[in-house]
Amino acid sequence: YYGIFLMNLLAAQAFYSWTSRKHVLGYAAVAVVILLTMPANLQTIKTFTDKNTLFISQAEFEAMDLLREQPDGIVFNSFGYDKEKGSNFLTYEYTGYVAAFAKKQLYLGHLGPLKIIGVDTTDRLAKVIAYDCSVFADVDYIYYVKRHDITYFEMCNAELISFKQFFENDEVKLYKKVTQR
């Protein structure tokens, strides 16, 4: 979004330059560019005005503040996958904001930015989708939003013995590993 904003400044300067000559081709070029970029701009506006956009509650901020105060470690928070619906839990709604606000590394996060920066998520993604309990050997914290899928907790009781809950409010439970890796 920062890039879009900066490019708009350059586009505005170019549009001014094209139209300041008072030539029909300049006005036509501006009109064509505006028409071609309209669908993308409308989608961006829709994203910012959608009622179903990400909302982070005060309860989650409270949990992330506490998690940020903990020693460095890897956080598992991939609980949003729904096999029946095939919905991808690895969107910012489920994962991205935790890394940003808790300032901790995630075991697996929003796939879009990870792909852009060249992070290979193949193995971790396959483990999470398969509910492979071995992922808990690789993490230090669990960030669980109560409205998300609980299947991992139900399937991996034996592996979760090494974790202790250290925080809970109406929306979030936090766990930390009590035994070292």
Coordinates of N, CA and C in Angstrom, one line a residue:
Y1 N 0.8 -1.2 0.0 CA 0.0 0.0 0.0 C 0.9 1.3 0.0
Y2 N 2.0 1.2 0.6 CA 2.9 2.3 0.5 C 3.4 2.6 -0.9
G3 N 3.7 1.5 -1.6 CA 4.1 1.6 -3.0 C 3.0 2.2 -3.8
I4 N 1.8 1.8 -3.6 CA 0.6 2.4 -4.3 C 0.5 3.9 -4.1
F5 N 0.7 4.3 -2.8 CA 0.6 5.7 -2.5 C 1.7 6.5 -3.2
L6 N 2.9 6.0 -3.1 CA 4.0 6.7 -3.8 C 3.8 6.8 -5.3
M7 N 3.4 5.7 -5.9 CA 3.2 5.7 -7.3 C 2.1 6.7 -7.7
N8 N 1.1 6.9 -6.8 CA 0.0 7.8 -7.1 C 0.6 9.3 -7.2
L9 N 1.6 9.5 -6.4 CA 2.2 10.9 -6.5 C 2.9 11.0 -7.8
L10 N 3.6 10.0 -8.3 CA 4.3 10.1 -9.6 C 3.3 10.2 -10.7
A11 N 2.2 9.4 -10.6 CA 1.1 9.4 -11.6 C 0.5 10.8 -11.7
A12 N 0.3 11.4 -10.5 CA -0.3 12.8 -10.5 C 0.6 13.8 -11.2
Q13 N 1.9 13.6 -10.9 CA 2.8 14.5 -11.6 C 2.8 14.3 -13.1
A14 N 2.8 13.1 -13.5 CA 2.7 12.8 -15.0 C 1.4 13.3 -15.6
F15 N 0.3 13.1 -14.9 CA -1.0 13.6 -15.4 C -1.0 15.1 -15.6
Y16 N -0.4 15.8 -14.6 CA -0.3 17.2 -14.7 C 0.5 17.6 -15.9
S17 N 1.6 16.9 -16.1 CA 2.5 17.3 -17.2 C 1.8 17.0 -18.5
W18 N 1.1 15.9 -18.6 CA 0.4 15.6 -19.9 C -0.7 16.6 -20.2
T19 N -1.5 17.0 -19.2 CA -2.6 17.8 -19.4 C -2.3 19.3 -19.4
S20 N -1.1 19.7 -18.9 CA -0.8 21.1 -18.9 C -0.4 21.6 -20.3
R21 N -0.2 20.8 -21.2 CA 0.1 21.2 -22.6 C -1.2 21.4 -23.4
K22 N -2.3 21.1 -22.7 CA -3.6 21.4 -23.4 C -3.8 20.7 -24.7
H23 N -3.2 19.5 -24.8 CA -3.3 18.7 -26.0 C -4.2 17.5 -25.8
V24 N -5.0 17.2 -26.9 CA -5.9 16.1 -26.8 C -5.3 14.8 -26.4
L25 N -4.1 14.5 -26.9 CA -3.4 13.2 -26.6 C -3.1 13.1 -25.1
G26 N -2.8 14.2 -24.5 CA -2.5 14.2 -23.1 C -3.7 13.9 -22.3
Y27 N -4.9 14.5 -22.6 CA -6.1 14.2 -21.9 C -6.6 12.8 -22.2
A28 N -6.4 12.3 -23.4 CA -6.7 10.9 -23.8 C -5.9 9.9 -23.0
A29 N -4.6 10.2 -22.9 CA -3.7 9.3 -22.1 C -4.1 9.2 -20.6
V30 N -4.5 10.3 -20.1 CA -4.9 10.4 -18.7 C -6.2 9.6 -18.5
A31 N -7.1 9.8 -19.4 CA -8.4 9.1 -19.4 C -8.2 7.6 -19.5
V32 N -7.3 7.1 -20.4 CA -7.1 5.7 -20.6 C -6.5 5.1 -19.3
V33 N -5.5 5.8 -18.7 CA -4.9 5.3 -17.5 C -5.9 5.2 -16.4
I34 N -6.7 6.2 -16.2 CA -7.7 6.2 -15.2 C -8.7 5.0 -15.4
L35 N -9.1 4.8 -16.6 CA -10.1 3.8 -16.9 C -9.5 2.4 -16.6
L36 N -8.2 2.2 -17.1 CA -7.6 0.9 -16.9 C -7.3 0.6 -15.4
T37 N -7.0 1.6 -14.6 CA -6.7 1.3 -13.2 C -7.9 1.4 -12.3
M38 N -9.1 1.7 -12.8 CA -10.3 1.8 -12.0 C -10.6 0.5 -11.3
P39 N -10.6 -0.6 -11.9 CA -11.0 -1.9 -11.2 C -10.1 -2.1 -10.0
A40 N -8.8 -1.9 -10.1 CA -7.9 -2.2 -9.0 C -8.1 -1.1 -7.9
N41 N -8.4 0.1 -8.3 CA -8.6 1.1 -7.3 C -9.9 0.9 -6.5
L42 N -10.9 0.4 -7.3 CA -12.2 0.1 -6.6 C -12.0 -1.1 -5.6
Q43 N -11.2 -2.1 -6.0 CA -11.0 -3.2 -5.1 C -10.2 -2.7 -3.9
T44 N -9.3 -1.8 -4.0 CA -8.6 -1.3 -2.8 C -9.5 -0.6 -1.9
I45 N -10.4 0.3 -2.5 CA -11.4 1.0 -1.7 C -12.3 0.0 -1.0
K46 N -12.7 -1.0 -1.7 CA -13.6 -2.0 -1.1 C -12.9 -2.7 0.1
T47 N -11.7 -3.0 0.0 CA -10.9 -3.6 1.1 C -10.9 -2.8 2.3
F48 N -10.8 -1.5 2.2 CA -10.7 -0.6 3.3 C -12.1 -0.2 3.9
T49 N -13.2 -0.4 3.1 CA -14.5 -0.1 3.6 C -15.3 -1.3 3.9
D50 N -14.8 -2.5 3.7 CA -15.6 -3.7 3.9 C -15.8 -3.9 5.4
K51 N -17.1 -4.3 5.8 CA -17.4 -4.5 7.2 C -16.7 -5.8 7.7
N52 N -16.3 -6.7 6.9 CA -15.7 -7.9 7.3 C -14.2 -7.8 7.3
T53 N -13.7 -6.6 7.2 CA -12.2 -6.5 7.3 C -11.7 -6.8 8.7
L54 N -10.4 -6.9 8.8 CA -9.8 -7.3 10.0 C -10.0 -6.3 11.1
F55 N -10.5 -6.8 12.2 CA -10.6 -5.9 13.4 C -9.9 -6.6 14.5
I56 N -9.0 -5.9 15.2 CA -8.3 -6.5 16.3 C -8.8 -5.9 17.6
S57 N -9.4 -6.7 18.4 CA -10.0 -6.3 19.6 C -9.0 -5.9 20.7
Q58 N -9.4 -5.2 21.7 CA -8.6 -4.8 22.8 C -8.1 -6.0 23.5
A59 N -8.9 -7.1 23.6 CA -8.5 -8.3 24.3 C -7.3 -9.0 23.6
E60 N -7.3 -8.9 22.2 CA -6.2 -9.5 21.5 C -4.9 -8.6 21.7
F61 N -5.1 -7.3 21.7 CA -4.0 -6.4 21.9 C -3.4 -6.7 23.3
E62 N -4.2 -6.9 24.3 CA -3.7 -7.3 25.6 C -2.9 -8.5 25.6
A63 N -3.3 -9.5 24.9 CA -2.6 -10.8 24.8 C -1.3 -10.6 24.0
M64 N -1.3 -9.8 22.9 CA -0.1 -9.6 22.1 C 0.9 -8.8 22.9
D65 N 0.4 -7.8 23.7 CA 1.4 -7.0 24.6 C 2.1 -8.0 25.5
L66 N 1.4 -8.9 26.1 CA 2.0 -9.8 27.1 C 3.0 -10.7 26.3
L67 N 2.6 -11.2 25.2 CA 3.5 -12.1 24.4 C 4.7 -11.3 24.0
R68 N 4.6 -10.1 23.6 CA 5.8 -9.3 23.2 C 6.8 -9.2 24.4
E69 N 6.3 -9.2 25.6 CA 7.2 -9.1 26.8 C 8.0 -10.3 27.1
Q70 N 7.6 -11.5 26.5 CA 8.2 -12.7 26.7 C 9.5 -12.8 26.0
P71 N 10.4 -13.7 26.4 CA 11.7 -13.9 25.7 C 11.4 -14.3 24.2
D72 N 12.4 -14.1 23.4 CA 12.3 -14.4 22.0 C 11.9 -15.9 21.8
G73 N 11.2 -16.2 20.8 CA 10.8 -17.5 20.5 C 9.9 -17.6 19.3
I74 N 9.5 -18.8 18.8 CA 8.7 -19.0 17.7 C 7.2 -19.2 18.2
V75 N 6.3 -18.5 17.5 CA 4.9 -18.6 17.9 C 4.1 -19.4 16.9
F76 N 3.3 -20.3 17.4 CA 2.4 -21.1 16.5 C 1.0 -20.5 16.7
N77 N 0.4 -20.1 15.6 CA -1.0 -19.5 15.7 C -1.8 -19.9 14.4
S78 N -1.5 -21.0 13.9 CA -2.1 -21.5 12.6 C -3.3 -22.3 12.9
F79 N -4.4 -21.7 13.4 CA -5.6 -22.5 13.8 C -6.8 -22.2 12.9
G80 N -6.7 -21.5 11.8 CA -7.8 -21.1 11.1 C -8.2 -22.0 9.9
Y81 N -7.4 -23.0 9.6 CA -7.6 -23.8 8.4 C -8.9 -24.6 8.5
D82 N -9.7 -24.6 7.5 CA -11.0 -25.4 7.5 C -10.9 -26.3 6.3
K83 N -10.7 -27.6 6.6 CA -10.5 -28.6 5.5 C -11.8 -28.7 4.7
E84 N -12.9 -28.7 5.4 CA -14.2 -28.9 4.7 C -14.5 -27.7 3.7
K85 N -14.2 -26.5 4.1 CA -14.5 -25.3 3.3 C -13.3 -25.1 2.3
G86 N -12.1 -25.7 2.7 CA -10.9 -25.4 1.9 C -10.4 -24.0 2.1
S87 N -10.9 -23.3 3.1 CA -10.4 -21.9 3.3 C -9.0 -21.9 3.8
N88 N -8.3 -20.9 3.3 CA -6.9 -20.8 3.7 C -6.8 -19.9 5.0
F89 N -6.3 -20.5 6.0 CA -6.1 -19.8 7.3 C -4.9 -18.9 7.2
L90 N -4.1 -19.0 6.3 CA -2.8 -18.3 6.3 C -3.0 -16.9 5.6
T91 N -4.0 -16.2 6.0 CA -4.2 -14.8 5.6 C -3.9 -13.9 6.8
Y92 N -3.8 -12.7 6.5 CA -3.5 -11.7 7.6 C -4.6 -11.8 8.7
E93 N -5.8 -12.1 8.3 CA -6.9 -12.2 9.4 C -6.5 -13.2 10.5
Y94 N -5.8 -14.2 10.1 CA -5.5 -15.3 11.1 C -4.1 -15.2 11.6
T95 N -3.2 -14.6 10.9 CA -1.8 -14.8 11.4 C -0.9 -13.5 11.3
G96 N -1.0 -12.7 10.3 CA -0.1 -11.7 10.1 C 0.1 -10.7 11.2
Y97 N -1.0 -10.3 11.8 CA -1.0 -9.3 12.8 C -0.3 -9.7 14.1
V98 N -0.2 -11.0 14.4 CA 0.4 -11.4 15.6 C 1.9 -11.1 15.5
A99 N 2.6 -11.4 14.4 CA 4.0 -11.1 14.3 C 4.3 -9.7 14.4
A100 N 3.4 -8.9 13.8 CA 3.6 -7.4 13.8 C 3.4 -6.8 15.2
F101 N 2.4 -7.2 15.9 CA 2.2 -6.6 17.2 C 2.9 -7.3 18.4
A102 N 3.1 -8.6 18.3 CA 3.8 -9.3 19.4 C 5.3 -9.2 19.2
K103 N 5.8 -8.9 18.0 CA 7.2 -8.8 17.6 C 7.9 -10.1 17.9
K104 N 7.2 -11.2 17.4 CA 7.8 -12.5 17.5 C 7.7 -13.2 16.1
Q105 N 8.6 -14.1 15.9 CA 8.6 -14.9 14.7 C 7.5 -15.9 14.7
L106 N 6.8 -16.1 13.6 CA 5.7 -17.1 13.5 C 6.3 -18.4 12.9
Y107 N 5.7 -19.5 13.4 CA 6.0 -20.8 12.7 C 5.6 -20.8 11.3
L108 N 4.4 -20.2 11.0 CA 3.9 -20.1 9.7 C 2.9 -19.0 9.7
G109 N 3.1 -18.0 8.8 CA 2.2 -16.9 8.7 C 1.5 -16.6 7.4
H110 N 1.2 -15.4 7.2 CA 0.5 -15.0 5.9 C 1.4 -15.4 4.7
L111 N 0.8 -16.2 3.9 CA 1.7 -16.8 2.8 C 2.1 -15.7 1.7
G112 N 1.2 -14.8 1.5 CA 1.5 -13.7 0.5 C 2.9 -13.1 0.7
P113 N 3.0 -12.4 1.8 CA 4.3 -11.7 2.1 C 5.5 -12.7 2.2
L114 N 5.3 -13.9 2.7 CA 6.4 -14.9 2.8 C 6.8 -15.3 1.4
K115 N 5.9 -15.5 0.4 CA 6.3 -15.8 -0.9 C 7.0 -14.7 -1.6
I116 N 6.6 -13.4 -1.3 CA 7.2 -12.3 -1.9 C 8.7 -12.2 -1.5
I117 N 9.0 -12.5 -0.3 CA 10.4 -12.3 0.2 C 11.1 -13.6 0.0
G118 N 10.5 -14.7 -0.6 CA 11.2 -15.9 -1.0 C 11.3 -16.9 0.1
V119 N 10.5 -16.9 1.1 CA 10.5 -17.9 2.2 C 9.8 -19.2 1.7
D120 N 10.4 -20.3 1.7 CA 9.8 -21.6 1.3 C 9.0 -22.1 2.5
T121 N 7.7 -22.1 2.3 CA 6.7 -22.6 3.3 C 6.2 -24.0 3.1
T122 N 6.7 -24.7 2.1 CA 6.1 -25.9 1.6 C 6.0 -27.0 2.8
D123 N 7.1 -27.2 3.5 CA 7.1 -28.2 4.5 C 6.2 -27.8 5.7
R124 N 6.4 -26.6 6.2 CA 5.6 -26.2 7.3 C 4.1 -26.2 7.0
L125 N 3.8 -25.7 5.8 CA 2.4 -25.6 5.4 C 1.8 -27.0 5.3
A126 N 2.5 -28.0 4.7 CA 2.1 -29.4 4.6 C 1.8 -30.0 6.0
K127 N 2.7 -29.7 7.0 CA 2.5 -30.2 8.3 C 1.3 -29.6 9.0
V128 N 1.1 -28.3 8.8 CA -0.1 -27.6 9.5 C -1.4 -28.2 8.8
I129 N -1.4 -28.3 7.5 CA -2.7 -28.7 6.9 C -3.0 -30.2 7.3
A130 N -1.9 -31.0 7.5 CA -2.1 -32.4 7.9 C -2.3 -32.5 9.5
Y131 N -2.3 -31.4 10.2 CA -2.4 -31.5 11.6 C -1.3 -32.3 12.2
D132 N -0.1 -32.2 11.7 CA 1.1 -32.9 12.2 C 1.5 -32.3 13.5
C133 N 1.4 -33.1 14.5 CA 1.7 -32.7 15.9 C 3.2 -32.3 16.2
S134 N 4.0 -32.8 15.2 CA 5.5 -32.5 15.4 C 5.8 -31.0 15.4
V135 N 4.8 -30.2 14.9 CA 5.1 -28.7 14.8 C 5.3 -28.2 16.2
F136 N 4.7 -28.8 17.2 CA 4.9 -28.2 18.5 C 6.2 -28.4 19.1
A137 N 7.0 -29.3 18.5 CA 8.4 -29.4 19.0 C 9.3 -28.3 18.5
D138 N 8.8 -27.6 17.4 CA 9.5 -26.5 16.8 C 9.1 -25.1 17.3
V139 N 8.2 -25.0 18.2 CA 7.7 -23.7 18.6 C 7.9 -23.5 20.1
D140 N 7.9 -22.2 20.5 CA 8.0 -21.9 21.9 C 6.8 -21.3 22.6
Y141 N 5.9 -20.8 21.7 CA 4.6 -20.2 22.2 C 3.5 -20.6 21.3
I142 N 2.3 -20.7 21.9 CA 1.1 -20.9 21.1 C 0.1 -19.7 21.4
Y143 N -0.3 -19.1 20.3 CA -1.3 -18.0 20.4 C -2.6 -18.5 19.8
Y144 N -3.5 -18.8 20.7 CA -4.8 -19.4 20.3 C -6.0 -18.4 20.5
V145 N -6.6 -18.1 19.3 CA -7.8 -17.2 19.4 C -9.0 -18.2 19.5
K146 N -9.8 -18.0 20.5 CA -10.8 -19.0 20.9 C -11.8 -19.2 19.8
R147 N -12.0 -18.3 18.9 CA -13.0 -18.5 17.8 C -12.5 -19.3 16.6
H148 N -11.2 -19.6 16.7 CA -10.6 -20.4 15.6 C -10.7 -21.9 15.9
D149 N -10.4 -22.7 14.9 CA -10.5 -24.1 14.9 C -9.7 -24.7 16.1
I150 N -10.2 -25.7 16.8 CA -9.5 -26.3 18.0 C -9.0 -27.7 17.6
T151 N -9.1 -28.1 16.4 CA -8.7 -29.4 16.0 C -7.3 -29.8 16.5
Y152 N -6.4 -28.8 16.3 CA -5.0 -29.1 16.7 C -4.9 -29.5 18.1
F153 N -5.6 -28.7 19.0 CA -5.5 -29.0 20.4 C -6.1 -30.4 20.7
E154 N -7.2 -30.7 20.0 CA -7.8 -32.0 20.3 C -7.0 -33.2 19.8
M155 N -6.2 -33.0 18.7 CA -5.4 -34.1 18.2 C -4.0 -34.2 18.8
C156 N -3.5 -33.2 19.4 CA -2.1 -33.2 19.8 C -1.9 -33.1 21.3
N157 N -2.8 -33.7 22.1 CA -2.7 -33.6 23.6 C -1.4 -34.0 24.1
A158 N -0.8 -35.1 23.6 CA 0.5 -35.6 24.1 C 1.6 -34.6 23.9
E159 N 1.6 -33.9 22.8 CA 2.7 -33.0 22.5 C 2.5 -31.7 23.2
L160 N 1.3 -31.4 23.6 CA 1.0 -30.1 24.3 C 1.3 -30.2 25.8
I161 N 1.7 -31.4 26.3 CA 2.0 -31.5 27.7 C 3.2 -30.6 28.0
S162 N 4.1 -30.4 27.0 CA 5.3 -29.5 27.2 C 5.0 -28.0 27.3
F163 N 3.7 -27.7 27.1 CA 3.3 -26.3 27.2 C 2.4 -26.0 28.4
K164 N 2.6 -24.8 28.9 CA 1.7 -24.3 30.0 C 1.0 -23.0 29.7
Q165 N -0.3 -23.0 29.9 CA -1.0 -21.8 29.7 C -0.6 -20.7 30.7
F166 N -0.3 -19.5 30.1 CA 0.2 -18.4 31.0 C -0.7 -17.2 30.9
F167 N -1.7 -17.3 30.0 CA -2.6 -16.1 29.9 C -3.9 -16.6 29.3
E168 N -5.0 -16.0 29.7 CA -6.3 -16.2 29.1 C -7.2 -15.0 29.3
N169 N -7.9 -14.6 28.3 CA -9.0 -13.6 28.5 C -10.2 -14.2 27.7
D170 N -11.2 -13.3 27.4 CA -12.4 -13.8 26.7 C -12.1 -14.3 25.3
E171 N -11.0 -13.9 24.7 CA -10.8 -14.2 23.2 C -9.5 -15.0 23.0
V172 N -8.5 -14.9 23.8 CA -7.2 -15.5 23.5 C -6.7 -16.3 24.7
K173 N -6.0 -17.4 24.3 CA -5.2 -18.2 25.3 C -3.7 -18.2 24.8
L174 N -2.8 -18.0 25.7 CA -1.4 -18.0 25.4 C -0.7 -19.2 26.2
Y175 N 0.1 -19.9 25.5 CA 0.8 -21.0 26.1 C 2.3 -20.8 25.8
K176 N 3.2 -21.3 26.8 CA 4.6 -21.2 26.5 C 5.2 -22.6 26.9
K177 N 6.2 -22.9 26.1 CA 6.9 -24.2 26.4 C 7.6 -24.2 27.7
V178 N 7.4 -25.2 28.5 CA 8.0 -25.3 29.8 C 9.3 -26.2 29.8
T179 N 9.4 -27.0 28.8 CA 10.6 -27.8 28.6 C 11.3 -27.3 27.4
Q180 N 12.6 -27.3 27.4 CA 13.4 -26.8 26.4 C 13.5 -27.7 25.2
R181 N 13.7 -27.1 24.0 CA 13.9 -27.9 22.8 C 15.2 -28.6 22.8

